[in-house]
PDB file of C-alpha atoms and ligand atoms in Angstrom:
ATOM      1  CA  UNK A  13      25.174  33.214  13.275  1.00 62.00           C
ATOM      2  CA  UNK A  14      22.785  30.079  12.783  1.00 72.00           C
ATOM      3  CA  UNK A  15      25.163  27.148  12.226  1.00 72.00           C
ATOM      4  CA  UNK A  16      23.635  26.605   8.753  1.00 71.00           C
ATOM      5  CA  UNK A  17      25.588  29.882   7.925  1.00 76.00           C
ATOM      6  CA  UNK A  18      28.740  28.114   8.901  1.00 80.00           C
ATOM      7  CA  UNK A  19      28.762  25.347   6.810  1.00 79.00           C
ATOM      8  CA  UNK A  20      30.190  25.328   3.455  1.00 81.00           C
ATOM      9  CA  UNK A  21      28.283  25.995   0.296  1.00 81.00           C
ATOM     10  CA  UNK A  22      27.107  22.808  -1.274  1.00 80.00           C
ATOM     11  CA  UNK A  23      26.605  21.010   2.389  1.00 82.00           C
ATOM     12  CA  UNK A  24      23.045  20.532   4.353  1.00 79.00           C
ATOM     13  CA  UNK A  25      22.519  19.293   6.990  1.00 83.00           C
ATOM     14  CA  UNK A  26      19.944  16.448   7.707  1.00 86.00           C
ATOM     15  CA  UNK A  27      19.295  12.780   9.318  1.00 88.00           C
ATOM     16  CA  UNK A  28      19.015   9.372   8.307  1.00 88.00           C
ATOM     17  CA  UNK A  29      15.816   8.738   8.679  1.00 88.00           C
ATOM     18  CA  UNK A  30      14.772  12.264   6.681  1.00 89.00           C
ATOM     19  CA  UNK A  31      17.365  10.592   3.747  1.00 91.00           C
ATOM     20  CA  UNK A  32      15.568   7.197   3.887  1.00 90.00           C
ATOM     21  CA  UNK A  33      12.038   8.849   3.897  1.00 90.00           C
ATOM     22  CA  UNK A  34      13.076  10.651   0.630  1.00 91.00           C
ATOM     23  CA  UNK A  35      14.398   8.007  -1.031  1.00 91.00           C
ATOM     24  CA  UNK A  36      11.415   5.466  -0.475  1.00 91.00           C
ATOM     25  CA  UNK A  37       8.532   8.177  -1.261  1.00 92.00           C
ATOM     26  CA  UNK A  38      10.848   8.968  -4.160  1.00 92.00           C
ATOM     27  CA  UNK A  39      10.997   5.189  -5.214  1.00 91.00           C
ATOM     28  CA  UNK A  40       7.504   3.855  -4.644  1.00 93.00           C
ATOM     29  CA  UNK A  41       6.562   1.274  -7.331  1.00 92.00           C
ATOM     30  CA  UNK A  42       2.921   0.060  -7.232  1.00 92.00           C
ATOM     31  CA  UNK A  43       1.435  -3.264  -7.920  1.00 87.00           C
ATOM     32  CA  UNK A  44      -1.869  -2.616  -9.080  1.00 77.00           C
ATOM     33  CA  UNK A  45      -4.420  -4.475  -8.206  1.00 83.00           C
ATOM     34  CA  UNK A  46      -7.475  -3.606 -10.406  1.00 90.00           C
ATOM     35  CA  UNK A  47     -10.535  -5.767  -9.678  1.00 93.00           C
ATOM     36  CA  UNK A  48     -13.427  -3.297 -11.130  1.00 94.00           C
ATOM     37  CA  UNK A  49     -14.595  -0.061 -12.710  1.00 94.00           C
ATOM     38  CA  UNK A  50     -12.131   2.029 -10.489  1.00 95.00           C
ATOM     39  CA  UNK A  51      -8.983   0.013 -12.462  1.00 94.00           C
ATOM     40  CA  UNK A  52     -10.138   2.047 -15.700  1.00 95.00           C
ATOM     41  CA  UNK A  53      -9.555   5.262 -13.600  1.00 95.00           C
ATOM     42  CA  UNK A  54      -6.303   3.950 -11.490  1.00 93.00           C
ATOM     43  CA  UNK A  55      -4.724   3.005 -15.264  1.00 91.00           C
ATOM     44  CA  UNK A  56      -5.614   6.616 -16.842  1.00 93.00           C
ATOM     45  CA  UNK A  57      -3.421   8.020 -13.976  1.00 92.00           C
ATOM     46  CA  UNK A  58      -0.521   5.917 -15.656  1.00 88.00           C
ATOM     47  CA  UNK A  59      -1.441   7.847 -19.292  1.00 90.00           C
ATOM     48  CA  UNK A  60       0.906  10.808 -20.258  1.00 90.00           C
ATOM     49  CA  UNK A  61      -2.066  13.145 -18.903  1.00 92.00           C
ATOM     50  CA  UNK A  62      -1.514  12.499 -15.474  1.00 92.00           C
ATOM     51  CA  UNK A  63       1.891  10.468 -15.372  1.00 91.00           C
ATOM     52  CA  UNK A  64       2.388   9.563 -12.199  1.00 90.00           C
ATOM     53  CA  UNK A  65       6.181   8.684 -12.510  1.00 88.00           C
ATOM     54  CA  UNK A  66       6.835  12.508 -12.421  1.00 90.00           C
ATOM     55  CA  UNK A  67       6.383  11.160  -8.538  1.00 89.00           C
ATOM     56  CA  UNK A  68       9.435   7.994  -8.978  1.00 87.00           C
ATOM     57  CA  UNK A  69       6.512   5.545  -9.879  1.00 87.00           C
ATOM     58  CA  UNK A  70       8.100   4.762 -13.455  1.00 78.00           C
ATOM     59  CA  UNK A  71       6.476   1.543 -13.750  1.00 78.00           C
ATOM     60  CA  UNK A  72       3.322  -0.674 -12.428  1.00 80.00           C
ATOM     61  CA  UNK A  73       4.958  -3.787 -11.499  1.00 82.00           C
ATOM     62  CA  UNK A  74       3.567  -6.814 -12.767  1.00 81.00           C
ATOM     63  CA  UNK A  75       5.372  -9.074  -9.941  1.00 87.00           C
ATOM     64  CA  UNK A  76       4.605  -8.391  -6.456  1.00 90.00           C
ATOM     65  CA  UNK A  77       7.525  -8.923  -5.319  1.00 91.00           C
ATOM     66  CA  UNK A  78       8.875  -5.866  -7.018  1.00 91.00           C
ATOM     67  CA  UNK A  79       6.427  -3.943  -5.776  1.00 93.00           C
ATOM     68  CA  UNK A  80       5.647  -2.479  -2.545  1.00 91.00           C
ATOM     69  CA  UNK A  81       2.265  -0.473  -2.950  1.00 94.00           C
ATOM     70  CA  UNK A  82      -0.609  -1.893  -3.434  1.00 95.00           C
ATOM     71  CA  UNK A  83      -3.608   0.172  -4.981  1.00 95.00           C
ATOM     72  CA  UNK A  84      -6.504  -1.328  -4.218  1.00 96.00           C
ATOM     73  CA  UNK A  85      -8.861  -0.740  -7.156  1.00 95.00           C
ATOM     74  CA  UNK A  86     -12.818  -1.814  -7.261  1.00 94.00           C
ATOM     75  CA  UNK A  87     -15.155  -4.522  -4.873  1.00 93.00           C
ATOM     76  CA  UNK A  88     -13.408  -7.173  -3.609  1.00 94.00           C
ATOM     77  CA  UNK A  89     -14.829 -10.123  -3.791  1.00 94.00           C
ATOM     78  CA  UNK A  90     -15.143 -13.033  -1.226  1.00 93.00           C
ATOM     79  CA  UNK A  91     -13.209 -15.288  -3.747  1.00 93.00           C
ATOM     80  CA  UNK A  92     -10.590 -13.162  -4.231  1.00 92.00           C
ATOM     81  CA  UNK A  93      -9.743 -12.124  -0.735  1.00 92.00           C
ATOM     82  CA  UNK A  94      -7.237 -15.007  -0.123  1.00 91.00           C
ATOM     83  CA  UNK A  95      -5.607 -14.096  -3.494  1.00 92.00           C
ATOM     84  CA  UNK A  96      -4.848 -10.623  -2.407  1.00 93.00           C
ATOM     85  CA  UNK A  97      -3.794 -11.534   0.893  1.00 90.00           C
ATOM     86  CA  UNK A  98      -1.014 -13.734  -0.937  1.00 90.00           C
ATOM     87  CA  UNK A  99       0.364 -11.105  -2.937  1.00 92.00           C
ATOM     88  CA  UNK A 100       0.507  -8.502  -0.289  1.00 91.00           C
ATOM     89  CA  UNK A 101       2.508 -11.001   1.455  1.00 89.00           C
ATOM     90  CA  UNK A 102       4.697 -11.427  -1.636  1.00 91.00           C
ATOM     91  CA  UNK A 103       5.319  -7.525  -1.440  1.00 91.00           C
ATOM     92  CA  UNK A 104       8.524  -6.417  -1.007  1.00 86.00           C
ATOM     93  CA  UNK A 105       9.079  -4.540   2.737  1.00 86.00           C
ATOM     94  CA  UNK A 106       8.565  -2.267   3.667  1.00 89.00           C
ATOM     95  CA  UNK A 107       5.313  -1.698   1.963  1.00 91.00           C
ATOM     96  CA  UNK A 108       1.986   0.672   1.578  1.00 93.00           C
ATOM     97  CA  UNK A 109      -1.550   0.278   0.458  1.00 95.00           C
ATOM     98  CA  UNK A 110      -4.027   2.399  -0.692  1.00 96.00           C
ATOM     99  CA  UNK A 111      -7.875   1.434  -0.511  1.00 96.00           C
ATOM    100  CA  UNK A 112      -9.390   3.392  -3.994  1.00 96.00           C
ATOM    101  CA  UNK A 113     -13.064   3.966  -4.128  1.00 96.00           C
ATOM    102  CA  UNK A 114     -15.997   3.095  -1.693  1.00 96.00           C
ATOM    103  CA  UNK A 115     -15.681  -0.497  -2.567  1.00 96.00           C
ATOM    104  CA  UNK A 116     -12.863  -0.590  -1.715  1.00 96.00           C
ATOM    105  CA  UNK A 117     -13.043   0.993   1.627  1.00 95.00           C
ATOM    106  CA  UNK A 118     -16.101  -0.250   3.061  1.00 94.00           C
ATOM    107  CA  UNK A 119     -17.683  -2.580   0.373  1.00 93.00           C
ATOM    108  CA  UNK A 120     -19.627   0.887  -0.982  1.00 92.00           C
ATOM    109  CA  UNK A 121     -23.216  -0.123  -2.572  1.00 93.00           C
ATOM    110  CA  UNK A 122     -22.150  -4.010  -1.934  1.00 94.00           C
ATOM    111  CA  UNK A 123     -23.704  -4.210   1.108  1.00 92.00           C
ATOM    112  CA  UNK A 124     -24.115  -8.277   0.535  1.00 92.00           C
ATOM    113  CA  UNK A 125     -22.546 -11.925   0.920  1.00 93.00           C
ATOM    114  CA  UNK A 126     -20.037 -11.895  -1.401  1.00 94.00           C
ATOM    115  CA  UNK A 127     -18.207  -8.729  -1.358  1.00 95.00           C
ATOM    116  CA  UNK A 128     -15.578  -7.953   1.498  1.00 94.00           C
ATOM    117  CA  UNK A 129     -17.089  -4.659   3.429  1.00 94.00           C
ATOM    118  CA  UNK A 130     -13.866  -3.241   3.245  1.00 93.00           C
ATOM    119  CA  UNK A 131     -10.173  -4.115   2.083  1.00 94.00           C
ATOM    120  CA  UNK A 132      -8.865  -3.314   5.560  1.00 91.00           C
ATOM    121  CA  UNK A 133     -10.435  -6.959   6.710  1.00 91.00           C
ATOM    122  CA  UNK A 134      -7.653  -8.273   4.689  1.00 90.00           C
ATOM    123  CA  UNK A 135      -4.365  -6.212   4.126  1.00 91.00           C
ATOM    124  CA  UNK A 136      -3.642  -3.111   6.977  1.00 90.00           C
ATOM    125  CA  UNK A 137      -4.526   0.472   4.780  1.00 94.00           C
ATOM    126  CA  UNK A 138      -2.605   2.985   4.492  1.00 94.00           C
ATOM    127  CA  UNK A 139      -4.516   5.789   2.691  1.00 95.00           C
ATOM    128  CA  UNK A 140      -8.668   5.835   2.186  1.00 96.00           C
ATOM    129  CA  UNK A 141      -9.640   7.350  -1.296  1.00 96.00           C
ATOM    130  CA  UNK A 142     -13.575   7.989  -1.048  1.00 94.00           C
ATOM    131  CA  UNK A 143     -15.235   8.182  -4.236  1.00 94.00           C
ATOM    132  CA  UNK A 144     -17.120   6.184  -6.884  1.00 95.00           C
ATOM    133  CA  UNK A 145     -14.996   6.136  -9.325  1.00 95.00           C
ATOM    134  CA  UNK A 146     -12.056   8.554  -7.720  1.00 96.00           C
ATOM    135  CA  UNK A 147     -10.793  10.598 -10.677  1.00 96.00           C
ATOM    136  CA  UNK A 148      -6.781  10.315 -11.766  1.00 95.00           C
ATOM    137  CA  UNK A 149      -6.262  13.921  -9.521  1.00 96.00           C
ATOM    138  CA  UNK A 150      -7.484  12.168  -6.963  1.00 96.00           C
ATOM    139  CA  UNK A 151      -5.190   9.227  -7.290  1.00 96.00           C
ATOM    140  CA  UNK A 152      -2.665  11.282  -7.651  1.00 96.00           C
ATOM    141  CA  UNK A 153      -3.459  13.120  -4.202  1.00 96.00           C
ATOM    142  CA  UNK A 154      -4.133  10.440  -2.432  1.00 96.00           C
ATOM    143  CA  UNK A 155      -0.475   8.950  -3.311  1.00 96.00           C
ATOM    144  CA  UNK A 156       1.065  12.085  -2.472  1.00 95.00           C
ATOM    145  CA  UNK A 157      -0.792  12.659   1.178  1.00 95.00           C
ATOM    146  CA  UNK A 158       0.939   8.621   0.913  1.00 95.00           C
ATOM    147  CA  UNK A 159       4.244   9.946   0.150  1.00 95.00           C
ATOM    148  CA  UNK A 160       3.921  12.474   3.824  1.00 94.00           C
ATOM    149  CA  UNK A 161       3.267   9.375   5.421  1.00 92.00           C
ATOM    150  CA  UNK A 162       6.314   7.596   4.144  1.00 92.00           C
ATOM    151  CA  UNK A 163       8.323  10.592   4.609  1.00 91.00           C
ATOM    152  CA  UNK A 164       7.185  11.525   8.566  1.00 88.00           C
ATOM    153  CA  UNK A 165       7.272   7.697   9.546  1.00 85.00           C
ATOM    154  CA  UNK A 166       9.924   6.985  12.095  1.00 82.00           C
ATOM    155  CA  UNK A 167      12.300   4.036  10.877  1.00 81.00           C
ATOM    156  CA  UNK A 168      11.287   0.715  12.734  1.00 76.00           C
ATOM    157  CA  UNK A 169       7.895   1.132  12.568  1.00 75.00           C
ATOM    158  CA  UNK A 170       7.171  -0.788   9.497  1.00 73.00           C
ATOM    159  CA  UNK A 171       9.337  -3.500  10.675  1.00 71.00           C
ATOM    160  CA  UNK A 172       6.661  -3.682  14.102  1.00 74.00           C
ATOM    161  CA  UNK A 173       3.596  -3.736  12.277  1.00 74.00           C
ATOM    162  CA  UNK A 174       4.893  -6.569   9.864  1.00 72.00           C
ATOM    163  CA  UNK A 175       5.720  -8.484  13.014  1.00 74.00           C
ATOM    164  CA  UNK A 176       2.085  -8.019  14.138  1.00 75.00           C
ATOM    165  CA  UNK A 177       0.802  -8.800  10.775  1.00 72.00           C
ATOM    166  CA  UNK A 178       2.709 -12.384  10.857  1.00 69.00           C
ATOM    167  CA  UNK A 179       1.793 -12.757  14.604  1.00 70.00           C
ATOM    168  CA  UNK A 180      -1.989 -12.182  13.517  1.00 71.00           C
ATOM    169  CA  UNK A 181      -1.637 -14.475  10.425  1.00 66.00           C
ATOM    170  CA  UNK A 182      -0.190 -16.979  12.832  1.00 63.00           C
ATOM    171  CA  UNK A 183      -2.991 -17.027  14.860  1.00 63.00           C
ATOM    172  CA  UNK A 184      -5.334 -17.590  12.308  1.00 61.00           C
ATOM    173  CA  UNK A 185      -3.535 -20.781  11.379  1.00 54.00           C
ATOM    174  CA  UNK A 186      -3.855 -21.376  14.993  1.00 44.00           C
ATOM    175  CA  UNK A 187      -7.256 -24.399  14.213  1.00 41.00           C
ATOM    176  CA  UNK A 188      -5.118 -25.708  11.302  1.00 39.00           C
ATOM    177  CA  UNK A 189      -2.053 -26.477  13.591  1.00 37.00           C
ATOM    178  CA  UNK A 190      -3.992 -27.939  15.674  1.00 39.00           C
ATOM    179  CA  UNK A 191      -4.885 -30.586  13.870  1.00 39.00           C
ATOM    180  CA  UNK A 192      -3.516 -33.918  14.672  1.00 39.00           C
ATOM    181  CA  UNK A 193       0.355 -35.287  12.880  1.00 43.00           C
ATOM    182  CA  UNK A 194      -0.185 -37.646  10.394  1.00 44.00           C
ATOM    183  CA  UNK A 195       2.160 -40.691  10.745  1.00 46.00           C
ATOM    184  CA  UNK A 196       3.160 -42.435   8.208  1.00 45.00           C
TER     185      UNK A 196
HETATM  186  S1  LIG B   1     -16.361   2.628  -6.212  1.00 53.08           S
HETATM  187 FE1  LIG B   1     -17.756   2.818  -7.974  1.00 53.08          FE
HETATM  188  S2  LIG B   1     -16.384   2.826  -9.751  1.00 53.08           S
HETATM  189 FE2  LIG B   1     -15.220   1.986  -8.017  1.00 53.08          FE
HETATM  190  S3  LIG B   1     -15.476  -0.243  -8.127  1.00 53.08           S
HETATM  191 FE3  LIG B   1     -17.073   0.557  -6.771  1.00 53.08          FE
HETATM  192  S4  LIG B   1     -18.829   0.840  -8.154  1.00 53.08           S
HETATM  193 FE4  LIG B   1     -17.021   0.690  -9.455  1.00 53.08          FE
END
């Protein structure tokens, strides 16, 4: 007799870190970030068609800081780089991103000065969504294959990759510190 036959009806068995992984891929509230023609799809995946809070997503934050997944939707552009930085720093911890569309991923057809060749130059990615535009399904799959992720990741991990995000933002502040105190 297994000792799950033992146990009294109503009672599972589980961990802590299996409870926490449900409850944050049940919970994840995105802060959208729609900078071109893939925002038009990432919005109709909001409609009553697709409806992604049947996933715990009941609302797109408008405030990063009660967000903490960032869907990264069109190009992104040279100028708007240190923006997005900012408010993926704003994010609430632990927190995901997801690269949607080519642009997105690796610049796509913007192979040229002004467009970053890939979001991952600026915020760590969590899930790559090919496609130009992605359609709402695929949204939708790509934030579930997200939700695995959340689910299987051991607890302390995010905490050591936000250290060695801050320890690699430090360092490129490294030239500014080192400019010279002014006295007054
Ligand atoms: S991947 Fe296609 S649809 Fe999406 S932003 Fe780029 S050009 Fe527009």
């Amino acid at each position: 007799m297994g000792l799950e036959e033992k146990l009294p009806a109503g009672v599972l068995l589980t961990t802590v870190e299996q409870v926490i992984g449900l409850a944050r891929k049940s919970s994840v509230w995105p802060a959208t970030f729609g900078l071109a023609c893939c925002a038009i799809e990432m919005m109709a995946t909001g409609d009553p068609r697709h409806d992604f809070s049947r996933w715990g997503m009941e609302r797109a934050s408008g405030s990063p800081r009660q967000a903490d997944l960032m869907i990264v939707a069109g190009r992104v552009s040279q100028k708007m780089a240190p923006v997005l930085r900012q408010i993926y720093d704003q994010m609430a911890s632990p927190k995901w991103v997801i690269a949607m569309g080519v642009c997105a991923s690796s610049g796509g057809m913007f192979n040229n000065y002004a467009i970053v060749q890939g979001v991952d130059h600026i915020v760590p990615v969590d899930v790559y969504l090919p496609g130009c535009p992605p359609r709402p399904e695929m949204l939708l799959d790509a934030i579930l294959k997200l939700h695995d992720k959340i689910q299987n990741t051991k607890l302390g991990v995010h905490r050591k990759r936000e250290i060695e995000e801050l320890e690699k933002a430090r360092l490129r502040q490294l030239p500014l510190l080192d400019q010279p105190e002014v006295v007054s």
